[in-house]
Amino acid sequence: MEEIEQLRRRWLARIAEADGADALEAVRVAALGKKGEISLRMRELGRMTPEERQSAGPALNALKDEIDAALKARKAALDDAALEARLAEEWLDVTLPARPRPRGTVHPVSQVMEELTAIFADMGFAVAEGPQIETDWHNFDALNIPPEHPARQEHDTFFMHRAEGDNRPPHVLRTHTSPVQIRAMQAQGAPLRVIAPGRVYRMDMDQTHTPMFHQVEGLAVDREISMAQLKWTLEEFCRAFFEVETVELRFRASHFPFTEPSAEVDIRCSWADGQLRIGEGEDWMEILGSGMVHPRVLEAGGIDPAAWQGFAFGMGIDRIAMLKYGIPDLRAFFESDLRWLRHYGFAALDRPDLAGGLSR
Ligand code: PHE
């Protein structure tokens, strides 16, 4: 009996010491395998006297069951530990972003579009839109620029390619937002007050020109629209947009085929110390073209020029964004450089409105 107790302690200790599946299997074979120690002992029972067998038999059997159970328990414990270790190692935080979050910002052009939309909305202008791939007719003819007109060359137009035998009307990438004037008049009739911000294209590339840039068109049509109202509207816009008390605009006589009379508009500014200040100083900066809508343009838009008149203007958005936010190089606008965007961009929740202050 003493011997059984020793066997028991020794095997239970070895089982407890087995530190892996392979080690435990080796212990099992050594104890309960065909030539294992316990199995050999069981075989010896046959050579015992019946009395000896009566006491040793049940004891050995019980020992065999106990070792078997201890092996199973140890195996379960080792499996659990292995699973725990694997779970800890292969742990994955699914709430982490797959990539470091690129911190984007609102582009100054988008911000400025929101700002000017808010300002003009306050003056009763709705936003109108037109396609960027525009018919030659909307971009030129309807705006009183016939095929032989020199203005067509000045616009450095991108023409859409047409296969031979394709006789759909010719299309161009719109060279200005003015074709939206025609589309708005055709869609809404008179009276009418719209702005149309958007992309325009000209074959031009240097420090101050990119082949794609942004304009905002303005158009007001009513019974008695005057140049004075144009001037007031633009002054009011500049005061709100540049967020200064006084702005001074200078109207210079000019020529556009789609307005008569026409004026280019400069804003008073100062470049003292290399810093631009709007509304003071001795310099003037051109910011837009404008005029009274030409009767032929009203007609092309389906509006009777004998009963209605209008003013229109077209302003470069990129230019006024550079002015307002002190951005030196136009080309950087379209390079998609995140460092530039982080520096000049706006927080997504800083949506400009007149009540909250435009640029905060
Ligand atoms: N379309 C003109 C341009 O691109 C600007 C303009 C618009 C001038 C409306 C007068 C009236 O230069």
Coordinates of C-alpha atoms and ligand atoms in Angstrom, one line a residue:
M1 CA 0.0 0.0 0.0
E2 CA 2.8 2.3 0.9
E3 CA 4.2 1.7 -2.5
I4 CA 1.0 2.7 -4.3
E5 CA 1.0 6.0 -2.4
Q6 CA 4.5 6.7 -3.6
L7 CA 3.6 5.8 -7.2
R8 CA 0.6 8.1 -6.8
R9 CA 2.7 11.1 -5.6
R10 CA 5.4 10.6 -8.2
W11 CA 3.0 10.5 -11.1
L12 CA 0.8 13.3 -10.0
A13 CA 3.9 15.4 -9.5
R14 CA 5.2 14.6 -13.0
I15 CA 1.8 15.5 -14.5
A16 CA 1.8 18.8 -12.6
E17 CA 5.3 19.5 -13.9
A18 CA 4.5 18.8 -17.6
D19 CA 4.5 22.3 -19.1
G20 CA 3.3 21.5 -22.6
A21 CA 1.2 19.2 -24.7
D22 CA 4.2 17.1 -25.8
A23 CA 5.6 16.8 -22.3
L24 CA 2.2 15.7 -21.0
E25 CA 1.8 13.1 -23.7
A26 CA 5.3 11.7 -22.8
V27 CA 4.1 11.4 -19.1
R28 CA 0.9 9.7 -20.2
V29 CA 2.8 7.1 -22.3
A30 CA 5.3 6.5 -19.5
A31 CA 2.5 5.8 -17.0
L32 CA -0.5 4.4 -18.9
G33 CA 1.0 3.4 -22.3
K34 CA 1.4 -0.3 -23.2
K35 CA 4.8 -0.4 -21.5
G36 CA 4.0 2.3 -19.0
E37 CA 4.8 1.8 -15.3
I38 CA 1.1 1.6 -14.2
S39 CA 0.2 -0.8 -17.0
L40 CA 3.1 -3.1 -16.1
R41 CA 1.9 -3.1 -12.5
M42 CA -1.6 -4.1 -13.6
R43 CA -0.1 -7.0 -15.5
E44 CA 1.7 -8.1 -12.4
L45 CA -1.6 -8.6 -10.7
G46 CA -2.0 -11.9 -12.5
R47 CA 1.1 -13.3 -10.8
M48 CA -0.2 -12.4 -7.3
T49 CA -1.9 -14.6 -4.8
P50 CA -5.7 -14.1 -4.6
E51 CA -5.4 -12.3 -1.3
E52 CA -2.7 -10.0 -2.6
R53 CA -4.7 -9.3 -5.6
Q54 CA -7.8 -8.5 -3.6
S55 CA -6.2 -5.6 -1.9
A56 CA -3.7 -4.5 -4.7
G57 CA -6.3 -4.8 -7.6
P58 CA -8.8 -2.1 -6.5
A59 CA -6.0 0.2 -5.3
L60 CA -4.1 0.0 -8.7
N61 CA -7.4 0.5 -10.6
A62 CA -8.2 3.5 -8.5
L63 CA -4.7 4.8 -9.1
K64 CA -5.0 4.3 -12.8
D65 CA -8.3 6.2 -12.8
E66 CA -6.8 9.0 -10.8
I67 CA -3.8 9.4 -13.0
D68 CA -6.0 9.3 -16.1
A69 CA -8.2 12.1 -14.6
A70 CA -5.2 14.1 -13.6
L71 CA -3.8 13.8 -17.2
K72 CA -7.1 15.0 -18.6
A73 CA -7.4 17.9 -16.2
R74 CA -3.8 18.9 -16.9
K75 CA -4.4 18.7 -20.6
A76 CA -7.5 21.0 -20.3
A77 CA -5.5 23.5 -18.2
L78 CA -2.7 23.5 -20.8
D79 CA -5.1 24.0 -23.7
D80 CA -6.8 26.9 -21.9
A81 CA -3.5 28.5 -21.2
A82 CA -2.4 28.1 -24.8
L83 CA -5.7 29.7 -26.0
E84 CA -5.3 32.6 -23.5
A85 CA -1.8 33.2 -24.7
R86 CA -2.9 33.2 -28.3
L87 CA -5.8 35.5 -27.7
A88 CA -3.5 37.9 -25.9
E89 CA -1.0 37.8 -28.7
E90 CA -3.4 38.0 -31.6
W91 CA -5.6 40.6 -30.0
L92 CA -6.9 43.2 -32.4
D93 CA -8.5 46.5 -31.5
V94 CA -11.2 46.9 -34.2
T95 CA -11.9 50.4 -33.0
L96 CA -8.5 51.6 -34.2
P97 CA -8.5 53.2 -37.6
A98 CA -6.9 51.0 -40.3
R99 CA -4.6 53.9 -41.3
P100 CA -3.5 56.9 -39.3
R101 CA -6.3 59.3 -39.9
P102 CA -5.4 61.8 -42.5
R103 CA -6.5 65.1 -41.0
G104 CA -8.1 66.9 -43.9
T105 CA -9.4 70.5 -43.8
V106 CA -11.9 72.5 -45.8
H107 CA -10.0 74.1 -48.7
P108 CA -9.9 77.9 -48.8
V109 CA -11.8 77.9 -52.1
S110 CA -14.6 75.9 -50.5
Q111 CA -14.6 78.1 -47.5
V112 CA -14.8 81.2 -49.6
M113 CA -17.6 79.8 -51.7
E114 CA -19.5 79.2 -48.5
E115 CA -18.8 82.7 -47.3
L116 CA -19.9 84.4 -50.5
T117 CA -22.9 82.2 -50.7
A118 CA -23.9 83.3 -47.2
I119 CA -23.4 87.0 -48.0
F120 CA -25.3 87.0 -51.3
A121 CA -28.1 84.8 -49.9
D122 CA -28.6 87.5 -47.3
M123 CA -29.1 89.9 -50.2
G124 CA -31.7 87.7 -51.8
F125 CA -29.5 85.8 -54.4
A126 CA -30.1 82.1 -54.9
V127 CA -27.4 79.7 -56.1
A128 CA -27.6 78.6 -59.8
E129 CA -25.5 76.0 -61.5
G130 CA -24.5 74.9 -65.0
P131 CA -22.4 72.2 -66.5
Q132 CA -18.6 72.5 -66.8
I133 CA -18.7 70.9 -70.2
E134 CA -20.8 73.5 -71.9
T135 CA -22.2 74.1 -75.3
D136 CA -20.3 76.5 -77.5
W137 CA -23.6 78.3 -77.8
H138 CA -24.1 78.9 -74.1
N139 CA -20.4 79.8 -73.5
F140 CA -20.1 82.2 -76.4
D141 CA -22.9 82.8 -78.9
A142 CA -25.6 83.4 -76.3
L143 CA -23.3 85.8 -74.6
N144 CA -23.0 88.0 -77.7
I145 CA -19.7 86.5 -78.7
P146 CA -20.2 85.3 -82.3
P147 CA -17.8 82.8 -83.9
E148 CA -15.5 85.4 -85.4
H149 CA -15.3 87.6 -82.3
P150 CA -11.8 88.2 -81.0
A151 CA -12.9 87.4 -77.5
R152 CA -13.0 83.7 -78.4
Q153 CA -9.3 83.7 -78.9
E154 CA -8.7 85.6 -75.7
H155 CA -10.5 82.9 -73.7
D156 CA -7.8 80.2 -74.6
T157 CA -10.6 77.6 -74.8
F158 CA -10.4 73.9 -74.3
F159 CA -12.5 72.3 -77.1
M160 CA -14.1 68.9 -76.7
H161 CA -12.9 66.4 -79.3
R162 CA -15.5 65.3 -81.8
A163 CA -15.1 62.2 -84.0
E164 CA -15.6 62.8 -87.7
G165 CA -19.3 62.5 -88.6
D166 CA -20.4 63.3 -85.0
N167 CA -22.5 66.4 -85.6
R168 CA -23.7 67.1 -82.1
P169 CA -23.3 70.8 -81.3
P170 CA -19.7 71.6 -80.3
H171 CA -18.8 71.6 -76.6
V172 CA -16.1 73.4 -74.7
L173 CA -14.9 73.4 -71.1
R174 CA -16.7 76.6 -70.0
T175 CA -14.2 79.5 -69.9
H176 CA -16.3 81.5 -67.4
T177 CA -19.4 81.2 -65.3
S178 CA -21.3 83.6 -67.5
P179 CA -23.1 80.7 -69.5
V180 CA -25.0 80.1 -66.2
Q181 CA -26.6 83.5 -66.7
I182 CA -28.2 82.1 -69.9
R183 CA -29.3 78.9 -68.2
A184 CA -30.7 80.7 -65.2
M185 CA -32.7 83.1 -67.3
Q186 CA -34.0 80.2 -69.5
A187 CA -35.0 78.2 -66.4
Q188 CA -36.4 80.9 -64.2
G189 CA -37.3 83.9 -66.3
A190 CA -37.5 87.4 -64.9
P191 CA -37.3 88.8 -62.2
L192 CA -34.2 86.9 -61.1
R193 CA -31.4 87.2 -58.7
V194 CA -28.7 84.4 -58.7
I195 CA -25.1 83.8 -58.1
A196 CA -23.2 80.9 -59.7
P197 CA -19.9 79.8 -58.2
G198 CA -18.0 77.1 -59.9
R199 CA -15.0 75.8 -61.9
V200 CA -13.9 77.3 -65.1
Y201 CA -11.1 76.4 -67.6
R202 CA -8.6 78.2 -69.7
M203 CA -5.4 77.0 -71.4
D204 CA -3.1 79.1 -69.3
M205 CA -0.5 78.2 -66.7
D206 CA 2.0 80.5 -64.9
Q207 CA 2.4 82.0 -61.4
T208 CA -1.0 83.6 -61.4
H209 CA -2.9 81.3 -63.7
T210 CA -3.9 77.7 -63.5
P211 CA -5.8 75.8 -66.3
M212 CA -8.7 75.3 -63.9
F213 CA -9.8 78.1 -61.6
H214 CA -13.0 79.3 -59.9
Q215 CA -15.4 82.2 -60.6
V216 CA -18.6 83.4 -59.1
E217 CA -21.1 84.9 -61.5
G218 CA -23.8 87.3 -60.3
L219 CA -27.0 88.2 -62.1
A220 CA -29.9 90.4 -61.1
V221 CA -32.8 91.0 -63.6
D222 CA -35.7 93.2 -62.8
R223 CA -37.8 96.1 -64.2
E224 CA -35.5 98.9 -63.1
I225 CA -32.1 97.5 -62.3
S226 CA -29.3 100.1 -62.4
M227 CA -25.6 100.5 -62.3
A228 CA -26.0 102.2 -58.9
Q229 CA -27.5 99.0 -57.6
L230 CA -24.6 97.0 -59.0
K231 CA -22.2 99.3 -57.2
W232 CA -24.0 99.1 -53.9
T233 CA -24.3 95.3 -54.1
L234 CA -20.6 94.9 -54.8
E235 CA -19.6 97.3 -52.0
E236 CA -21.8 95.6 -49.6
F237 CA -20.4 92.3 -50.6
C238 CA -16.8 93.4 -50.2
R239 CA -17.4 95.0 -46.8
A240 CA -19.0 91.7 -45.5
F241 CA -16.4 89.5 -47.2
F242 CA -13.3 91.3 -46.2
E243 CA -14.8 92.1 -42.8
V244 CA -13.7 95.7 -42.8
E245 CA -15.7 98.8 -42.1
T246 CA -14.7 100.8 -45.2
V247 CA -14.1 99.5 -48.6
E248 CA -13.6 101.7 -51.7
L249 CA -14.3 100.4 -55.1
R250 CA -13.1 102.0 -58.4
F251 CA -15.2 101.3 -61.5
R252 CA -13.1 101.5 -64.7
A253 CA -14.8 101.6 -68.0
S254 CA -14.1 98.4 -69.9
H255 CA -15.6 96.1 -72.5
F256 CA -17.3 92.7 -72.3
P257 CA -19.4 91.6 -75.3
F258 CA -22.2 90.5 -72.8
T259 CA -22.5 93.8 -70.9
E260 CA -23.1 97.4 -71.9
P261 CA -21.8 99.5 -70.4
S262 CA -19.1 97.4 -68.8
A263 CA -16.8 98.1 -65.9
E264 CA -13.8 96.4 -64.3
V265 CA -13.8 96.9 -60.6
D266 CA -10.7 97.5 -58.4
I267 CA -10.5 97.6 -54.7
R268 CA -8.4 100.0 -52.6
C269 CA -5.7 98.3 -50.7
S270 CA -2.2 98.8 -49.3
W271 CA 0.8 96.6 -49.6
A272 CA 2.8 98.4 -46.9
D273 CA 5.4 96.1 -45.2
G274 CA 4.5 93.3 -47.7
Q275 CA 1.2 92.9 -46.0
L276 CA -2.1 93.4 -47.8
R277 CA -4.7 95.6 -46.2
I278 CA -8.1 96.1 -47.8
G279 CA -9.8 99.4 -47.7
E280 CA -6.7 101.6 -47.0
G281 CA -3.6 102.7 -48.8
E282 CA -2.8 103.9 -52.3
D283 CA -2.9 100.7 -54.4
W284 CA -5.8 99.3 -56.4
M285 CA -6.3 95.6 -57.2
E286 CA -8.6 94.4 -59.9
I287 CA -11.1 91.9 -58.5
L288 CA -14.0 91.5 -61.0
G289 CA -15.7 92.4 -64.3
S290 CA -19.2 93.7 -64.4
G291 CA -21.8 95.7 -66.3
M292 CA -25.4 96.0 -67.4
V293 CA -26.6 92.9 -69.2
H294 CA -26.5 93.4 -72.9
P295 CA -30.0 93.3 -74.5
R296 CA -29.0 90.4 -76.8
V297 CA -28.0 88.4 -73.8
L298 CA -31.4 88.9 -72.2
E299 CA -33.0 87.9 -75.5
A300 CA -30.9 84.7 -75.7
G301 CA -32.1 83.9 -72.2
G302 CA -35.7 84.3 -73.3
I303 CA -36.3 87.6 -71.5
D304 CA -37.7 90.7 -73.2
P305 CA -35.1 93.4 -73.1
A306 CA -37.8 96.1 -73.7
A307 CA -39.4 95.2 -70.3
W308 CA -36.4 94.0 -68.2
Q309 CA -32.9 94.9 -67.5
G310 CA -30.1 93.5 -65.4
F311 CA -26.6 93.8 -64.0
A312 CA -24.1 91.0 -64.0
F313 CA -20.6 90.5 -62.6
G314 CA -17.9 87.8 -62.6
M315 CA -15.3 87.5 -59.9
G316 CA -12.3 85.3 -59.5
I317 CA -12.8 83.2 -56.3
D318 CA -9.2 82.0 -56.0
R319 CA -8.0 85.6 -56.2
I320 CA -10.3 86.9 -53.4
A321 CA -9.4 83.8 -51.3
M322 CA -5.7 84.7 -51.7
L323 CA -6.4 88.3 -50.8
K324 CA -8.5 87.6 -47.7
Y325 CA -6.4 84.8 -46.3
G326 CA -2.9 86.0 -47.3
I327 CA -2.1 83.0 -49.6
P328 CA 0.9 83.9 -51.8
D329 CA 0.9 81.3 -54.6
L330 CA -2.2 80.3 -56.6
R331 CA -0.7 77.1 -57.9
A332 CA -0.4 75.6 -54.4
F333 CA -4.2 75.7 -54.3
F334 CA -4.4 72.7 -56.6
E335 CA -1.4 70.6 -55.5
S336 CA -3.4 68.7 -52.8
D337 CA -0.5 69.0 -50.4
L338 CA -1.8 68.1 -46.9
R339 CA 0.7 70.3 -45.2
W340 CA -0.5 73.3 -47.2
L341 CA -4.1 72.3 -46.4
R342 CA -3.4 72.0 -42.7
H343 CA -1.9 75.5 -42.7
Y344 CA -4.5 77.3 -44.9
G345 CA -7.5 75.1 -44.5
F346 CA -10.5 75.5 -42.3
A347 CA -12.1 73.2 -39.6
A348 CA -15.1 71.3 -41.0
L349 CA -17.4 72.7 -38.4
D350 CA -16.4 76.4 -38.9
R351 CA -19.2 76.9 -41.5
P352 CA -19.4 80.6 -42.2
D353 CA -22.7 82.4 -41.6
L354 CA -23.4 86.0 -41.2
A355 CA -24.8 85.7 -37.6
G356 CA -21.7 83.8 -36.3
G357 CA -19.2 85.9 -38.1
L358 CA -17.7 84.8 -41.4
S359 CA -14.2 83.7 -40.7
R360 CA -14.3 83.8 -36.8
Ligands
PHE1 N1 -17.2 86.5 -67.7 C1 -16.2 87.6 -67.5 C2 -14.8 87.0 -67.4 O1 -14.7 85.8 -67.2 C3 -16.5 88.3 -66.3 C4 -17.8 89.1 -66.3 C5 -19.0 88.5 -65.9 C6 -17.9 90.4 -66.8 C7 -20.2 89.2 -65.9 C8 -19.1 91.1 -66.9 C9 -20.2 90.5 -66.4 O2 -13.8 87.7 -67.5

